[in-house]
Amino acid sequence: MAGNTYDSYRESVAGRANVADTPALAAYYQQLEQLDAGALWTVANKIEPWQPKSESVPVLWRYRDLREHVLRAVELVTPEQAGRRVVYLNNPGRREVSAAVGWLYSGLQVMNPGEAASAHSHSASALRFIMEGTGAYTIVDGHKVMLGKNDFVLTPNGTWHEHGVAAYGTPCIWQDGLDIPLVNAMEAGFYAVHPDLQQAITHPVDDLTAIWGAKGLHPQKGDWDKRYSPLFKYEWEPTYEALTQYARVSDGSPFDGVLMNYVNPVNGGPVMPTIGASMQLLRPGEKTRAHRHTGSFIYQVAKGSGCSIINGQRFEWTERDIFCVPSWAFHEHSNASSSDDACLFCFSDLPVMHSLGLYREEALAENGGHQVASG
Ligand code: GTQ
């Protein structure tokens, strides 16, 4: 995009590396390389760009393309064989780290009624967003959580967790979101299988929703000192109800429409230290303005259809499709051609950006705040 010519112009300004190759320098670089060292000016402009240069590309994963392949995995491997029966989303710019975008992983997991995967724990933080099927459950540290379509569930890092589908249910597909690439980049990843393979359920089913799930109310004996939300499950109905109530009285943001963050009810902060999530509603006819910010974002269309323009590329999406917005990519969403509202679930590494002081945001100034789209 326009940035490229601007960048190459700026790369020649004072204060930026600009050293022509000579035979003497080439020999010098070789000598340094043999000492496991290098001259900074050969890499400076690359490792300190003027602004973020994401290796990730915007991608739309269409559910109608992926679904049959996800279901085929049921015939091909058992959960016992595979550990997790998952088709993961592989960004063409991030294949080496198995990321869907930036440092975030995502995959589609499928389970048949009566199946369960063994309990495990890892350093990566995880979430699940239920796409289809009935009878799905997750057990997190002895708390059993029953899950329905568009429910969002946390399995924070370090917790024992396992997933399954009750025998009375139907085949279930859900989206997994984890910070595996980030944890690996930090070289901090541990993984353990539960000694009993299956956890004991040590609390009443859905107890944490009963304790922490009431809007505007806080339990008197609500002591919780973990670094993640005690509300492991965020159900679809109250989420959609909250959005429609909000939309009734507010225009929301020109860039995001009516957006609500899933929060930790103890402190109003993000649900986990490294991954945050939101649900946004785009009203019929709504068209947001383009902006960009740091952070990597994975969207799933929870309801409706519409389109997004990401770094100048147009993506038409419909219910259950997944798409990503790389860091510092301009993006805008449109529900302009529908008579119903559209809802986008999104998870991101925004909590990392905020807690490390790396968050930046910029509105598109040109062209009335809209990108010129191709594709
Ligand atoms: O269920 O915790 O898609 O550990 C990838 C790695 C899901 C999980 C994935 C995992 C999980």
Tab-separated table of N, CA and C and ligand atoms in Angstrom, residues 84 86 105 109 120 122 128 161 163 176 178 180, ligand 1:
chain	number	residue	atom	x	y	z
A	84	ARG	N	-5.931	-34.028	20.425
A	84	ARG	CA	-7.018	-33.088	20.105
A	84	ARG	C	-7.362	-33.291	18.635
A	86	VAL	N	-8.363	-31.652	15.792
A	86	VAL	CA	-8.476	-30.239	15.423
A	86	VAL	C	-7.904	-29.983	14.030
A	105	TYR	N	-2.973	-18.630	17.939
A	105	TYR	CA	-3.339	-19.885	17.292
A	105	TYR	C	-4.859	-19.998	17.288
A	109	GLN	N	-12.251	-27.669	16.429
A	109	GLN	CA	-12.214	-28.986	17.076
A	109	GLN	C	-13.581	-29.647	16.935
A	120	HIS	N	-5.814	-32.162	30.515
A	120	HIS	CA	-4.428	-31.711	30.426
A	120	HIS	C	-4.335	-30.278	30.899
A	122	HIS	N	-1.679	-26.634	30.306
A	122	HIS	CA	-0.530	-26.072	29.588
A	122	HIS	C	-0.333	-24.604	29.908
A	128	ARG	N	-12.686	-21.197	23.964
A	128	ARG	CA	-13.464	-21.929	22.981
A	128	ARG	C	-14.725	-21.146	22.658
A	161	HIS	N	-7.912	-29.019	32.217
A	161	HIS	CA	-9.164	-28.914	31.455
A	161	HIS	C	-9.310	-30.087	30.499
A	163	HIS	N	-12.426	-31.623	27.439
A	163	HIS	CA	-13.653	-31.337	26.702
A	163	HIS	C	-14.318	-32.629	26.295
A	176	ASP	N	-11.241	-23.213	18.787
A	176	ASP	CA	-10.261	-23.034	19.857
A	176	ASP	C	-9.453	-21.783	19.558
A	178	LEU	N	-5.930	-19.969	21.186
A	178	LEU	CA	-4.873	-20.068	22.199
A	178	LEU	C	-3.717	-19.123	21.861
A	180	ILE	N	-0.625	-20.078	21.988
A	180	ILE	CA	0.506	-21.014	21.852
A	180	ILE	C	1.724	-20.348	21.184
B	1	GTQ	O1	-7.901	-28.219	23.897
B	1	GTQ	O2	-6.342	-27.263	25.036
B	1	GTQ	O3	-6.785	-26.562	19.292
B	1	GTQ	O4	-3.994	-27.673	23.844
B	1	GTQ	C1	-4.725	-26.847	20.390
B	1	GTQ	C2	-4.014	-27.129	21.548
B	1	GTQ	C3	-6.765	-27.107	21.579
B	1	GTQ	C4	-6.813	-27.652	23.978
B	1	GTQ	C5	-6.086	-26.855	20.419
B	1	GTQ	C6	-4.684	-27.397	22.716
B	1	GTQ	C7	-6.064	-27.394	22.730
